[in-house]
Tab-separated table of N, CA, C and O in Angstrom:
chain	number	residue	atom	x	y	z
C	27	MET	N	10.043	-19.329	-0.902
C	27	MET	CA	9.671	-19.233	-2.260
C	27	MET	C	10.874	-18.777	-3.309
C	27	MET	O	11.780	-18.013	-2.547
C	28	THR	N	10.618	-18.978	-4.514
C	28	THR	CA	11.742	-18.611	-5.091
C	28	THR	C	11.581	-17.324	-5.886
C	28	THR	O	10.337	-16.851	-5.643
C	29	PRO	N	12.254	-16.402	-6.221
C	29	PRO	CA	11.903	-14.960	-6.602
C	29	PRO	C	10.553	-14.600	-7.694
C	29	PRO	O	10.051	-14.465	-7.982
C	30	VAL	N	10.641	-16.306	-8.653
C	30	VAL	CA	9.962	-16.488	-9.661
C	30	VAL	C	8.491	-16.491	-9.095
C	30	VAL	O	7.385	-15.553	-9.500
C	31	GLU	N	9.001	-16.825	-8.321
C	31	GLU	CA	6.948	-17.353	-6.943
C	31	GLU	C	6.982	-15.582	-6.494
C	31	GLU	O	5.767	-15.622	-6.434
C	32	LEU	N	7.760	-14.838	-6.080
C	32	LEU	CA	7.118	-14.387	-5.668
C	32	LEU	C	6.920	-12.582	-6.166
C	32	LEU	O	6.383	-11.970	-5.799
C	33	ALA	N	7.703	-12.218	-7.436
C	33	ALA	CA	7.896	-11.281	-8.295
C	33	ALA	C	6.189	-11.373	-8.778
C	33	ALA	O	5.762	-9.369	-7.994
C	34	PRO	N	4.931	-11.467	-9.020
C	34	PRO	CA	3.655	-11.622	-8.903
C	34	PRO	C	3.043	-11.017	-7.972
C	34	PRO	O	2.675	-9.682	-8.490
C	35	ALA	N	3.556	-10.888	-6.782
C	35	ALA	CA	3.201	-11.066	-5.715
C	35	ALA	C	4.100	-8.802	-5.291
C	35	ALA	O	3.034	-8.401	-4.890
C	36	PHE	N	5.128	-8.777	-5.815
C	36	PHE	CA	5.449	-8.008	-5.527
C	36	PHE	C	5.203	-6.256	-6.632
C	36	PHE	O	4.628	-5.765	-5.662
C	37	PHE	N	5.177	-7.218	-7.543
C	37	PHE	CA	4.080	-6.321	-8.668
C	37	PHE	C	3.047	-5.652	-7.912
C	37	PHE	O	2.749	-4.239	-8.490
C	38	LEU	N	1.822	-7.352	-7.922
C	38	LEU	CA	0.793	-6.709	-7.937
C	38	LEU	C	0.910	-5.512	-6.304
C	38	LEU	O	0.050	-4.409	-6.633
C	39	ALA	N	1.635	-5.705	-5.689
C	39	ALA	CA	1.732	-5.120	-3.975
C	39	ALA	C	2.421	-3.144	-4.941
C	39	ALA	O	1.578	-2.259	-4.293
C	40	VAL	N	2.939	-3.358	-5.915
C	40	VAL	CA	3.456	-1.795	-6.413
C	40	VAL	C	2.649	-1.362	-6.619
C	40	VAL	O	2.235	-0.320	-6.225
C	41	VAL	N	1.337	-1.703	-7.534
C	41	VAL	CA	0.425	-1.224	-8.427
C	41	VAL	C	-0.404	-1.431	-7.724
C	41	VAL	O	-1.289	0.287	-7.603
C	42	VAL	N	-0.446	-2.249	-6.651
C	42	VAL	CA	-1.648	-1.519	-5.541
C	42	VAL	C	-1.453	-0.266	-4.603
C	42	VAL	O	-2.105	0.636	-4.446
C	43	ILE	N	-0.376	0.263	-4.227
C	43	ILE	CA	0.226	0.764	-3.826
C	43	ILE	C	-0.107	2.396	-4.478
C	43	ILE	O	0.143	3.391	-3.562
C	44	LEU	N	0.452	2.131	-5.466
C	44	LEU	CA	0.978	3.597	-6.704
C	44	LEU	C	-0.616	4.197	-7.106
C	44	LEU	O	-1.032	4.840	-6.935
C	45	LEU	N	-1.275	2.957	-7.323
C	45	LEU	CA	-3.251	4.000	-7.446
C	45	LEU	C	-3.811	3.833	-6.016
C	45	LEU	O	-4.821	4.823	-6.920
C	46	THR	N	-4.144	3.846	-5.155
C	46	THR	CA	-4.054	4.253	-3.614
C	46	THR	C	-3.059	5.612	-3.242
C	46	THR	O	-4.702	6.685	-3.315
C	47	CYS	N	-2.302	5.515	-3.858
C	47	CYS	CA	-1.677	6.591	-3.860
C	47	CYS	C	-1.726	7.651	-4.161
C	47	CYS	O	-2.481	9.180	-4.228
C	48	ARG	N	-1.787	7.489	-5.611
C	48	ARG	CA	-2.908	8.511	-6.432
C	48	ARG	C	-4.103	8.627	-6.883
C	48	ARG	O	-4.227	10.436	-6.820
C	49	LEU	N	-5.263	7.699	-6.333
C	49	LEU	CA	-6.424	8.038	-6.430
C	49	LEU	C	-6.319	9.377	-4.227
C	49	LEU	O	-6.949	9.956	-4.486
C	50	VAL	N	-5.543	8.952	-3.534
C	50	VAL	CA	-5.581	9.479	-2.523
C	50	VAL	C	-5.014	10.838	-2.994
C	50	VAL	O	-5.431	12.088	-2.269
C	51	VAL	N	-4.496	11.347	-3.029
C	51	VAL	CA	-3.859	12.711	-3.677
C	51	VAL	C	-4.644	13.356	-4.542
C	51	VAL	O	-5.105	15.203	-4.324
C	52	LEU	N	-5.573	12.161	-5.415
C	52	LEU	CA	-6.534	13.405	-6.253
C	52	LEU	C	-7.232	14.069	-5.360
C	52	LEU	O	-7.973	14.918	-5.569
C	53	VAL	N	-8.807	13.318	-4.218
C	53	VAL	CA	-8.787	13.576	-3.405
C	53	VAL	C	-8.011	14.690	-2.477
C	53	VAL	O	-9.282	15.317	-2.642
C	54	ALA	N	-7.762	14.420	-2.027
C	54	ALA	CA	-6.992	15.808	-0.869
C	54	ALA	C	-6.358	17.332	-1.955
C	54	ALA	O	-6.779	17.845	-1.610
C	55	GLY	N	-6.188	16.651	-3.260
C	55	GLY	CA	-5.926	18.012	-4.183
C	55	GLY	C	-7.256	18.781	-4.600
C	55	GLY	O	-7.008	19.673	-4.727
C	56	ARG	N	-8.156	18.158	-4.746
C	56	ARG	CA	-9.502	18.482	-4.595
C	56	ARG	C	-10.141	19.006	-3.441
C	56	ARG	O	-10.870	20.390	-3.364
C	57	LEU	N	-9.830	18.265	-2.272
C	57	LEU	CA	-9.972	19.252	-1.127
C	57	LEU	C	-8.995	20.509	-0.671
C	57	LEU	O	-9.123	21.300	0.239
C	58	GLY	N	-8.302	21.202	-1.330
C	58	GLY	CA	-7.053	22.493	-1.345
C	58	GLY	C	-5.746	21.586	-0.818
C	58	GLY	O	-5.354	22.686	-0.280
C	59	GLN	N	-5.883	19.996	-1.203
C	59	GLN	CA	-4.041	20.299	-0.065
C	59	GLN	C	-3.235	20.077	-0.854
C	59	GLN	O	-3.800	19.157	-1.784
C	60	PRO	N	-2.590	19.546	-0.402
C	60	PRO	CA	-0.824	19.755	-1.662
C	60	PRO	C	-1.221	18.150	-1.437
C	60	PRO	O	-1.548	17.160	-0.608
C	61	PRO	N	0.061	17.533	-2.561
C	61	PRO	CA	-0.066	16.142	-2.961
C	61	PRO	C	0.438	15.544	-1.882
C	61	PRO	O	0.127	14.723	-1.669
C	62	VAL	N	1.790	16.229	-0.994
C	62	VAL	CA	2.903	15.523	-0.271
C	62	VAL	C	1.358	14.715	1.072
C	62	VAL	O	1.351	13.393	1.685
C	63	VAL	N	0.262	15.752	1.438
C	63	VAL	CA	-0.725	15.415	2.314
C	63	VAL	C	-1.587	13.657	1.989
C	63	VAL	O	-1.418	13.161	2.533
C	64	GLY	N	-2.386	14.363	0.473
C	64	GLY	CA	-2.663	12.776	0.314
C	64	GLY	C	-1.648	12.016	0.318
C	64	GLY	O	-1.615	10.433	0.288
C	65	GLU	N	-0.256	11.243	0.013
C	65	GLU	CA	0.369	11.021	-0.091
C	65	GLU	C	0.372	10.078	1.077
C	65	GLU	O	0.715	9.080	1.696
C	66	MET	N	0.964	11.056	2.710
C	66	MET	CA	0.502	10.854	3.578
C	66	MET	C	-0.606	9.635	4.497
C	66	MET	O	-0.346	8.917	5.363
C	67	ILE	N	-1.697	9.955	3.667
C	67	ILE	CA	-2.849	9.593	3.879
C	67	ILE	C	-2.880	8.116	3.597
C	67	ILE	O	-3.476	7.425	3.920
C	68	ALA	N	-2.349	8.646	2.144
C	68	ALA	CA	-2.269	6.671	1.652
C	68	ALA	C	-1.674	5.788	1.942
C	68	ALA	O	-1.621	4.983	3.002
C	69	GLY	N	-0.062	6.650	2.908
C	69	GLY	CA	0.418	5.691	4.283
C	69	GLY	C	0.077	5.729	4.933
C	69	GLY	O	-0.015	3.873	5.429
C	70	VAL	N	-0.989	5.659	5.165
C	70	VAL	CA	-2.002	5.523	6.829
C	70	VAL	C	-3.154	5.153	6.605
C	70	VAL	O	-2.941	3.784	7.060
C	71	LEU	N	-3.310	4.699	5.228
C	71	LEU	CA	-3.975	3.687	4.680
C	71	LEU	C	-4.032	2.379	4.498
C	71	LEU	O	-4.535	1.434	5.182
C	72	LEU	N	-2.667	2.614	4.228
C	72	LEU	CA	-2.063	1.337	3.423
C	72	LEU	C	-1.151	0.703	4.615
C	72	LEU	O	-0.603	-0.689	4.429
C	73	GLY	N	-0.885	1.381	5.965
C	73	GLY	CA	-0.647	1.171	6.927
C	73	GLY	C	-0.972	-0.274	7.725
C	73	GLY	O	-2.190	-0.466	7.522
C	74	PRO	N	-0.166	-0.846	8.933
C	74	PRO	CA	-0.975	-1.804	9.284
C	74	PRO	C	-1.626	-1.477	10.453
C	74	PRO	O	-2.335	-2.125	10.579
C	75	SER	N	-1.702	-0.234	10.802
C	75	SER	CA	-3.067	-0.180	11.788
C	75	SER	C	-4.671	0.149	10.913
C	75	SER	O	-5.428	-0.521	11.358
C	76	LEU	N	-4.758	0.945	10.264
C	76	LEU	CA	-5.829	0.502	9.400
C	76	LEU	C	-6.133	-0.693	8.227
C	76	LEU	O	-7.107	-1.361	8.706
C	77	PHE	N	-5.277	-1.059	7.871
C	77	PHE	CA	-5.196	-2.376	6.635
C	77	PHE	C	-4.805	-3.880	7.923
C	77	PHE	O	-6.339	-4.337	7.940
C	78	GLY	N	-5.113	-3.003	9.026
C	78	GLY	CA	-5.179	-4.734	9.975
C	78	GLY	C	-6.204	-5.175	10.747
C	78	GLY	O	-7.188	-5.637	10.937
C	79	LEU	N	-7.272	-3.629	10.683
C	79	LEU	CA	-8.706	-3.843	10.684
C	79	LEU	C	-9.660	-4.069	9.256
C	79	LEU	O	-11.128	-4.695	10.006
C	80	VAL	N	-8.252	-4.103	8.344
C	80	VAL	CA	-9.849	-4.814	7.654
C	80	VAL	C	-9.462	-5.869	7.192
C	80	VAL	O	-10.262	-7.158	6.821
C	81	ALA	N	-8.445	-6.414	7.291
C	81	ALA	CA	-7.842	-7.555	7.056
C	81	ALA	C	-6.986	-8.252	8.036
C	81	ALA	O	-5.797	-8.853	8.165
C	82	PRO	N	-7.579	-8.875	9.313
C	82	PRO	CA	-6.961	-8.695	10.551
C	82	PRO	C	-6.354	-10.109	10.040
C	82	PRO	O	-5.080	-10.581	11.442
C	83	GLY	N	-7.408	-11.096	9.821
C	83	GLY	CA	-5.677	-12.263	9.420
C	83	GLY	C	-4.884	-11.931	8.849
C	83	GLY	O	-4.317	-13.286	8.420
C	84	SER	N	-3.924	-11.290	8.261
C	84	SER	CA	-2.968	-11.218	7.189
C	84	SER	C	-1.872	-11.087	7.916
C	84	SER	O	-2.044	-10.085	9.309
C	85	PRO	N	-0.938	-11.986	7.239
C	85	PRO	CA	0.373	-11.904	8.537
C	85	PRO	C	1.220	-10.276	8.317
C	85	PRO	O	1.597	-9.986	7.562
C	86	PRO	N	1.652	-9.906	9.058
C	86	PRO	CA	2.591	-8.004	9.124
C	86	PRO	C	3.863	-8.979	7.525
C	86	PRO	O	4.260	-9.762	7.307
C	87	THR	N	3.792	-7.938	6.973
C	87	THR	CA	4.640	-8.405	6.559
C	87	THR	C	6.588	-7.861	5.800
C	87	THR	O	7.456	-8.412	5.370
C	88	SER	N	6.664	-7.153	7.391
C	88	SER	CA	8.101	-7.677	7.560
C	88	SER	C	8.114	-9.492	8.588
C	88	SER	O	9.894	-9.168	9.155
C	89	SER	N	7.503	-9.546	9.041
C	89	SER	CA	7.950	-11.328	9.481
C	89	SER	C	8.535	-12.320	8.307
C	89	SER	O	8.231	-11.796	7.612
C	90	ARG	N	9.776	-13.053	9.458
C	90	ARG	CA	10.461	-13.299	7.996
C	90	ARG	C	10.155	-15.123	8.438
C	90	ARG	O	10.658	-15.086	9.547
C	91	ARG	N	10.368	-16.207	7.606
C	91	ARG	CA	9.838	-17.104	8.294
C	91	ARG	C	11.895	-17.591	6.925
C	91	ARG	O	12.292	-17.737	6.563
C	92	ASN	N	12.198	-18.305	8.078
C	92	ASN	CA	13.492	-19.441	7.733
C	92	ASN	C	13.234	-20.938	7.464
C	92	ASN	O	12.286	-21.221	7.904
């Protein structure tokens, strides 16, 4: 794939990551936790362990095709 074809997927992923992180930080703040705790929770939610349960058919992001 060319960079032009990959750009929309990249920017969509960035938006999803930032929005998820912001939402989890807000929830964690309401529970009396510092923002870094919310960011760590967001990382776990977006990571392969939980995301793999939600979308088991999706390929890992670190795989490369030659």
